[in-house]
Amino acid sequence: MKIFVIYVGGKTETSLIELHDIFFVVAEKIEDTYEEVKAKWWGVKKGFHIDAWGILESAEDYNITLTRQPTHVEEKLYFVNLGGYDSKKFTELHKNVFVIAKNESKAKVKALRQILNWESHHKDYLYEVENCCCVNNVTENKELYIHLEKTDKPKEFEFTCKYTPLSN
């Protein structure tokens, strides 16, 4: 089984522009994620789609594998969504990072180090739990456990940008 990171887009009944979210789904292939992704979507079904997806195989200096065997290490895999502003761009900018840390606070600090060159940091991201997700919790709900193995050659996160409609 693999951890799929899926970037989705769609609208709500009252939105004027497309909205986005990220889901983590455990499956063998991208097509096996579609039903779960559709069930998780909080917007209208019409126009709902996948914009991009990737398989998470490494983060920082660790390879990631899933097994049914629980792990007993303190470090966990976190997804952190960071926001900031550029005075020359009208919208808020986002950077999504994966970090290995012992807890959410340490994960946020590690992730924030990666955006020090941004002109203005969005301060709320330091404190809001909704912007930092422990991916271990997502997989353990399916009785699958993330194992982290130190590596000298972490694999770059590869993703596919392809509009894939999920609405009927």
Short mmCIF file of C-alpha atoms in Angstrom, two decimals:
data_model
loop_
_atom_site.label_atom_id
_atom_site.label_comp_id
_atom_site.label_asym_id
_atom_site.label_seq_id
_atom_site.Cartn_x
_atom_site.Cartn_y
_atom_site.Cartn_z
CA MET A 1 0.00 0.00 0.00
CA LYS A 2 1.07 3.57 -0.70
CA ILE A 3 0.29 7.00 0.75
CA PHE A 4 -1.29 9.15 -1.94
CA VAL A 5 -1.24 12.93 -1.50
CA ILE A 6 -4.15 14.28 -3.54
CA TYR A 7 -4.76 17.97 -4.32
CA VAL A 8 -8.41 18.51 -5.21
CA GLY A 9 -10.46 21.43 -6.46
CA GLY A 10 -14.10 22.39 -6.72
CA LYS A 11 -16.69 24.86 -5.51
CA THR A 12 -19.29 25.30 -2.80
CA GLU A 13 -22.83 26.57 -3.29
CA THR A 14 -21.71 30.14 -2.58
CA SER A 15 -18.07 30.32 -3.71
CA LEU A 16 -17.14 32.55 -6.63
CA ILE A 17 -13.82 30.87 -7.35
CA GLU A 18 -12.45 27.35 -7.18
CA LEU A 19 -11.42 26.13 -3.73
CA HIS A 20 -8.79 23.50 -2.95
CA ASP A 21 -7.96 20.91 -0.33
CA ILE A 22 -5.48 18.08 0.19
CA PHE A 23 -6.39 14.53 1.11
CA PHE A 24 -4.22 11.60 2.16
CA VAL A 25 -5.47 8.22 0.99
CA VAL A 26 -3.87 4.80 1.33
CA ALA A 27 -4.25 2.66 -1.80
CA GLU A 28 -2.35 0.67 -4.40
CA LYS A 29 -3.07 2.95 -7.38
CA ILE A 30 -4.56 6.40 -7.89
CA GLU A 31 -7.82 5.03 -9.31
CA ASP A 32 -8.39 3.16 -6.03
CA THR A 33 -8.52 6.50 -4.18
CA TYR A 34 -11.41 8.05 -6.11
CA GLU A 35 -14.33 6.82 -3.97
CA GLU A 36 -12.70 7.86 -0.70
CA VAL A 37 -11.72 11.25 -2.14
CA LYS A 38 -15.30 11.85 -3.34
CA ALA A 39 -16.64 10.89 0.10
CA LYS A 40 -14.28 13.36 1.83
CA TRP A 41 -15.15 16.33 -0.42
CA TRP A 42 -17.06 19.06 1.41
CA GLY A 43 -18.16 21.09 -1.62
CA VAL A 44 -20.65 20.53 -4.42
CA LYS A 45 -20.19 17.42 -6.52
CA LYS A 46 -20.51 19.19 -9.87
CA GLY A 47 -17.08 20.18 -11.16
CA PHE A 48 -15.19 18.36 -8.39
CA HIS A 49 -11.80 17.16 -9.62
CA ILE A 50 -8.23 16.17 -8.83
CA ASP A 51 -5.63 18.76 -9.88
CA ALA A 52 -2.50 16.89 -8.79
CA TRP A 53 -1.41 13.79 -6.94
CA GLY A 54 1.73 12.03 -5.81
CA ILE A 55 2.92 9.05 -3.82
CA LEU A 56 4.75 9.96 -0.63
CA GLU A 57 7.87 7.79 -0.45
CA SER A 58 10.35 10.06 1.39
CA ALA A 59 10.43 13.10 3.64
CA GLU A 60 13.56 14.91 4.70
CA ASP A 61 16.23 12.19 5.17
CA TYR A 62 13.81 9.29 5.61
CA ASN A 63 12.24 6.69 3.36
CA ILE A 64 8.60 5.96 4.17
CA THR A 65 7.00 2.52 4.13
CA LEU A 66 3.63 1.25 5.36
CA THR A 67 3.21 -2.03 7.23
CA ARG A 68 0.68 -3.65 9.53
CA GLN A 69 3.37 -3.77 12.24
CA PRO A 70 3.16 -0.86 14.73
CA THR A 71 6.26 1.28 15.12
CA HIS A 72 7.75 2.43 18.39
CA VAL A 73 9.77 5.47 17.33
CA GLU A 74 9.01 8.98 18.55
CA GLU A 75 9.36 10.67 15.17
CA LYS A 76 6.25 11.02 13.05
CA LEU A 77 5.45 12.27 9.56
CA TYR A 78 3.76 15.68 9.40
CA PHE A 79 2.20 17.63 6.56
CA VAL A 80 2.41 21.38 7.13
CA ASN A 81 0.59 23.96 5.02
CA LEU A 82 2.29 27.36 5.28
CA GLY A 83 0.96 30.69 4.10
CA GLY A 84 2.57 34.01 3.32
CA TYR A 85 2.24 37.13 1.24
CA ASP A 86 4.12 38.80 -1.58
CA SER A 87 3.34 42.51 -2.05
CA LYS A 88 3.33 41.97 -5.82
CA LYS A 89 0.74 39.18 -5.75
CA PHE A 90 -2.94 39.63 -4.87
CA THR A 91 -3.51 36.24 -3.22
CA GLU A 92 -2.03 34.45 -0.25
CA LEU A 93 0.82 32.13 -1.19
CA HIS A 94 1.04 28.59 0.13
CA LYS A 95 3.83 26.11 0.54
CA ASN A 96 3.16 22.52 1.53
CA VAL A 97 5.97 20.64 3.23
CA PHE A 98 6.49 17.22 4.77
CA VAL A 99 8.66 17.03 7.87
CA ILE A 100 9.70 14.39 10.37
CA ALA A 101 9.33 15.53 13.99
CA LYS A 102 8.53 14.30 17.49
CA ASN A 103 5.46 16.50 17.84
CA GLU A 104 3.33 19.11 16.10
CA SER A 105 5.17 22.09 17.60
CA LYS A 106 8.53 20.85 16.35
CA ALA A 107 7.03 20.05 12.95
CA LYS A 108 5.79 23.64 12.60
CA VAL A 109 9.19 25.07 13.54
CA LYS A 110 10.97 22.86 11.00
CA ALA A 111 8.48 23.77 8.28
CA LEU A 112 8.69 27.51 8.99
CA ARG A 113 12.47 27.42 8.54
CA GLN A 114 11.81 26.52 4.92
CA ILE A 115 10.01 29.82 4.15
CA LEU A 116 12.36 32.35 5.74
CA ASN A 117 12.83 34.07 2.37
CA TRP A 118 9.13 34.95 2.05
CA GLU A 119 8.42 38.67 2.30
CA SER A 120 5.72 38.39 4.97
CA HIS A 121 4.77 35.30 6.94
CA HIS A 122 1.16 34.51 7.74
CA LYS A 123 1.33 34.44 11.55
CA ASP A 124 -1.78 32.27 12.05
CA TYR A 125 0.01 29.27 10.62
CA LEU A 126 2.23 29.11 13.70
CA TYR A 127 -0.71 28.29 15.93
CA GLU A 128 -3.56 26.73 14.00
CA VAL A 129 -3.68 22.98 14.38
CA GLU A 130 -5.70 22.57 11.17
CA ASN A 131 -2.62 23.53 9.18
CA CYS A 132 -0.43 20.80 10.57
CA CYS A 133 -1.53 17.21 10.09
CA CYS A 134 0.14 14.11 11.49
CA VAL A 135 -0.03 11.72 8.54
CA ASN A 136 0.56 8.78 10.93
CA ASN A 137 -2.95 9.35 12.32
CA VAL A 138 -4.44 9.05 8.83
CA THR A 139 -2.78 5.71 8.10
CA GLU A 140 -3.28 4.23 11.58
CA ASN A 141 -7.05 4.63 11.13
CA LYS A 142 -6.62 1.89 8.52
CA GLU A 143 -4.36 -0.17 10.80
CA LEU A 144 -1.32 0.67 8.70
CA TYR A 145 1.76 2.11 10.31
CA ILE A 146 4.37 4.45 8.88
CA HIS A 147 7.93 3.23 9.23
CA LEU A 148 10.72 5.76 8.77
CA GLU A 149 14.12 4.59 7.64
CA LYS A 150 17.07 6.99 7.60
CA THR A 151 18.60 7.36 4.14
CA ASP A 152 21.42 9.25 2.45
CA LYS A 153 19.39 9.42 -0.76
CA PRO A 154 15.83 10.53 -0.06
CA LYS A 155 13.56 10.42 -3.06
CA GLU A 156 12.23 13.77 -4.28
CA PHE A 157 8.43 14.05 -3.99
CA GLU A 158 7.21 13.44 -7.52
CA PHE A 159 3.71 14.40 -8.53
CA THR A 160 1.42 14.41 -11.53
CA CYS A 161 -0.51 17.55 -12.46
CA LYS A 162 -3.52 16.33 -14.41
CA TYR A 163 -7.10 17.54 -14.30
CA THR A 164 -9.13 14.44 -13.41
CA PRO A 165 -12.90 15.00 -13.02
CA LEU A 166 -14.54 13.05 -10.20
CA SER A 167 -18.07 14.38 -10.55
CA ASN A 168 -20.71 12.39 -12.39
#
